[in-house]
């Protein structure tokens, strides 16, 4: 399967713990995007990365959230000191270089903070 | 006011009906328009994308963009129970095309 891969699919964390979400883009894609979907809300853009570069993080909360896309390995969205309001589905997408609007999504990671 | 408005439904129609799903938007600078289908507990699946105004057809699906009215539509012909899902519209600018702005999604049920 050459689609976007995300893991874990489900993640349960207690308040104050750290959450690490991983994303491997579709084969041939070098652009990665993270979105968050809160219950009963649409998808909200968080961050756009290329290998070793954060290009646009205008949708990222200012504190506790960070993202990276290293030269080797998957992209990681990291949430430190999670709170209940972080409970959501987090989706990763990737796109071809020349068509950044043509985004293909992974299955998502559903984060539950208890 | 949200940048992209989409009636959340739910919308329920009989099998075989023509379905019309719509979004309105406020930012006239949007140039790329996408439709996604999302099954419950799954990731969004890209159905179609169009640039600027006009129509685009792919099998049973037709996407329309009316930039003068800031209104986009997705039509599904000969609807099937397997089309039951949430449909999300999304759009982006030319500068900053990577940042998709989504509607809330319309929940559609096709009844056999």
Short mmCIF file of C-alpha atoms in Angstrom, two decimals, chain A:
data_model
loop_
_atom_site.label_atom_id
_atom_site.label_comp_id
_atom_site.label_asym_id
_atom_site.label_seq_id
_atom_site.Cartn_x
_atom_site.Cartn_y
_atom_site.Cartn_z
CA UNK A 1 0.00 0.00 0.00
CA UNK A 2 1.65 3.22 -1.16
CA UNK A 3 -0.75 5.49 0.70
CA UNK A 4 -0.08 7.84 3.59
CA UNK A 5 0.65 5.88 6.75
CA UNK A 6 0.04 7.04 10.28
CA UNK A 7 0.70 5.41 13.60
CA UNK A 8 -0.50 4.76 16.11
CA UNK A 9 -4.13 4.70 15.01
CA UNK A 10 -5.32 5.19 18.57
CA UNK A 11 -3.42 6.80 21.41
CA UNK A 12 -4.51 7.28 24.98
CA UNK A 13 -2.60 9.64 27.20
CA UNK A 14 -3.16 10.99 30.68
CA UNK A 15 -3.12 14.71 31.26
CA UNK A 16 0.44 15.98 31.43
CA UNK A 17 1.97 13.20 29.34
CA UNK A 18 3.51 13.58 25.89
CA UNK A 19 1.94 12.36 22.67
CA UNK A 20 3.98 11.50 19.57
CA UNK A 21 2.18 10.96 16.30
CA UNK A 22 3.98 9.62 13.24
CA UNK A 23 3.35 10.02 9.54
CA UNK A 24 4.99 8.55 6.46
CA UNK A 25 3.99 10.32 3.24
CA UNK A 26 2.86 8.65 0.07
CA UNK A 27 5.70 7.33 -2.06
CA UNK A 28 7.10 10.11 -4.23
CA UNK A 29 5.64 12.91 -2.11
CA UNK A 30 7.96 15.27 -0.27
CA UNK A 31 5.41 17.59 1.32
CA UNK A 32 3.65 16.72 4.57
CA UNK A 33 0.74 18.47 6.26
CA UNK A 34 -0.91 17.99 9.63
CA UNK A 35 -4.56 18.74 10.35
CA UNK A 36 -6.68 18.39 13.45
CA UNK A 37 -10.33 17.41 13.51
CA UNK A 38 -12.20 18.17 16.68
CA UNK A 39 -15.56 16.48 17.33
CA UNK A 40 -18.32 17.97 15.18
CA UNK A 41 -15.86 20.35 13.52
CA UNK A 42 -14.09 20.46 10.21
CA UNK A 43 -10.45 19.81 9.60
CA UNK A 44 -8.11 22.60 10.65
CA UNK A 45 -4.69 23.12 9.13
CA UNK A 46 -1.84 22.96 11.60
CA UNK A 47 1.52 22.80 9.83
CA UNK A 48 3.23 22.20 6.48
CA UNK A 49 6.67 20.61 6.30
CA UNK A 50 9.23 19.55 3.78
CA UNK A 51 12.26 17.44 4.63
CA UNK A 52 14.14 19.20 7.44
CA UNK A 53 12.07 22.40 7.04
CA UNK A 54 8.93 23.84 8.55
CA UNK A 55 7.35 25.90 5.78
CA UNK A 56 4.11 27.10 7.36
CA UNK A 57 3.13 26.60 10.98
CA UNK A 58 0.44 29.25 11.09
CA UNK A 59 -2.14 26.80 12.43
CA UNK A 60 -0.06 25.37 15.24
CA UNK A 61 -0.91 26.31 18.82
CA UNK A 62 1.88 28.48 20.16
CA UNK A 63 2.70 26.25 23.09
CA UNK A 64 3.17 22.52 23.64
CA UNK A 65 2.89 21.58 19.94
CA UNK A 66 5.83 20.95 17.62
CA UNK A 67 6.41 19.14 14.35
CA UNK A 68 9.38 17.84 12.44
CA UNK A 69 10.14 16.00 9.24
CA UNK A 70 13.71 14.73 9.44
CA UNK A 71 15.89 13.77 6.52
CA UNK A 72 15.34 10.13 7.36
CA UNK A 73 12.19 8.68 8.85
CA UNK A 74 8.62 9.80 9.33
CA UNK A 75 7.22 13.18 10.18
CA UNK A 76 6.38 13.55 13.86
CA UNK A 77 3.78 15.73 15.54
CA UNK A 78 4.61 16.12 19.20
CA UNK A 79 2.24 17.37 21.87
CA UNK A 80 3.76 17.99 25.26
CA UNK A 81 1.82 18.05 28.53
CA UNK A 82 -1.44 17.05 26.90
CA UNK A 83 -4.74 18.43 28.15
CA UNK A 84 -8.27 17.14 27.61
CA UNK A 85 -8.86 19.72 24.91
CA UNK A 86 -6.17 18.04 22.79
CA UNK A 87 -8.44 15.01 22.33
CA UNK A 88 -9.11 14.90 18.61
CA UNK A 89 -8.33 13.08 15.39
CA UNK A 90 -5.02 14.15 13.89
CA UNK A 91 -4.59 13.62 10.19
CA UNK A 92 -1.48 13.74 8.10
CA UNK A 93 -1.56 14.42 4.37
CA UNK A 94 1.01 14.51 1.61
CA UNK A 95 1.08 16.03 -1.85
CA UNK A 96 3.12 16.07 -5.03
CA UNK A 97 5.73 18.79 -5.23
CA UNK A 98 4.01 20.80 -7.96
CA UNK A 99 0.41 20.49 -6.73
CA UNK A 100 0.34 21.26 -2.99
CA UNK A 101 -3.46 21.55 -3.04
CA UNK A 102 -3.74 17.89 -4.15
CA UNK A 103 -3.48 16.40 -0.68
CA UNK A 104 -3.95 12.76 0.18
CA UNK A 105 -4.79 11.91 3.74
CA UNK A 106 -3.79 9.11 6.01
CA UNK A 107 -6.18 7.18 8.28
CA UNK A 108 -5.53 9.47 11.23
CA UNK A 109 -4.49 9.07 14.84
CA UNK A 110 -7.25 9.39 17.39
CA UNK A 111 -5.87 10.90 20.55
CA UNK A 112 -7.79 10.56 23.78
CA UNK A 113 -6.61 12.42 26.84
CA UNK A 114 -7.93 11.07 30.13
#
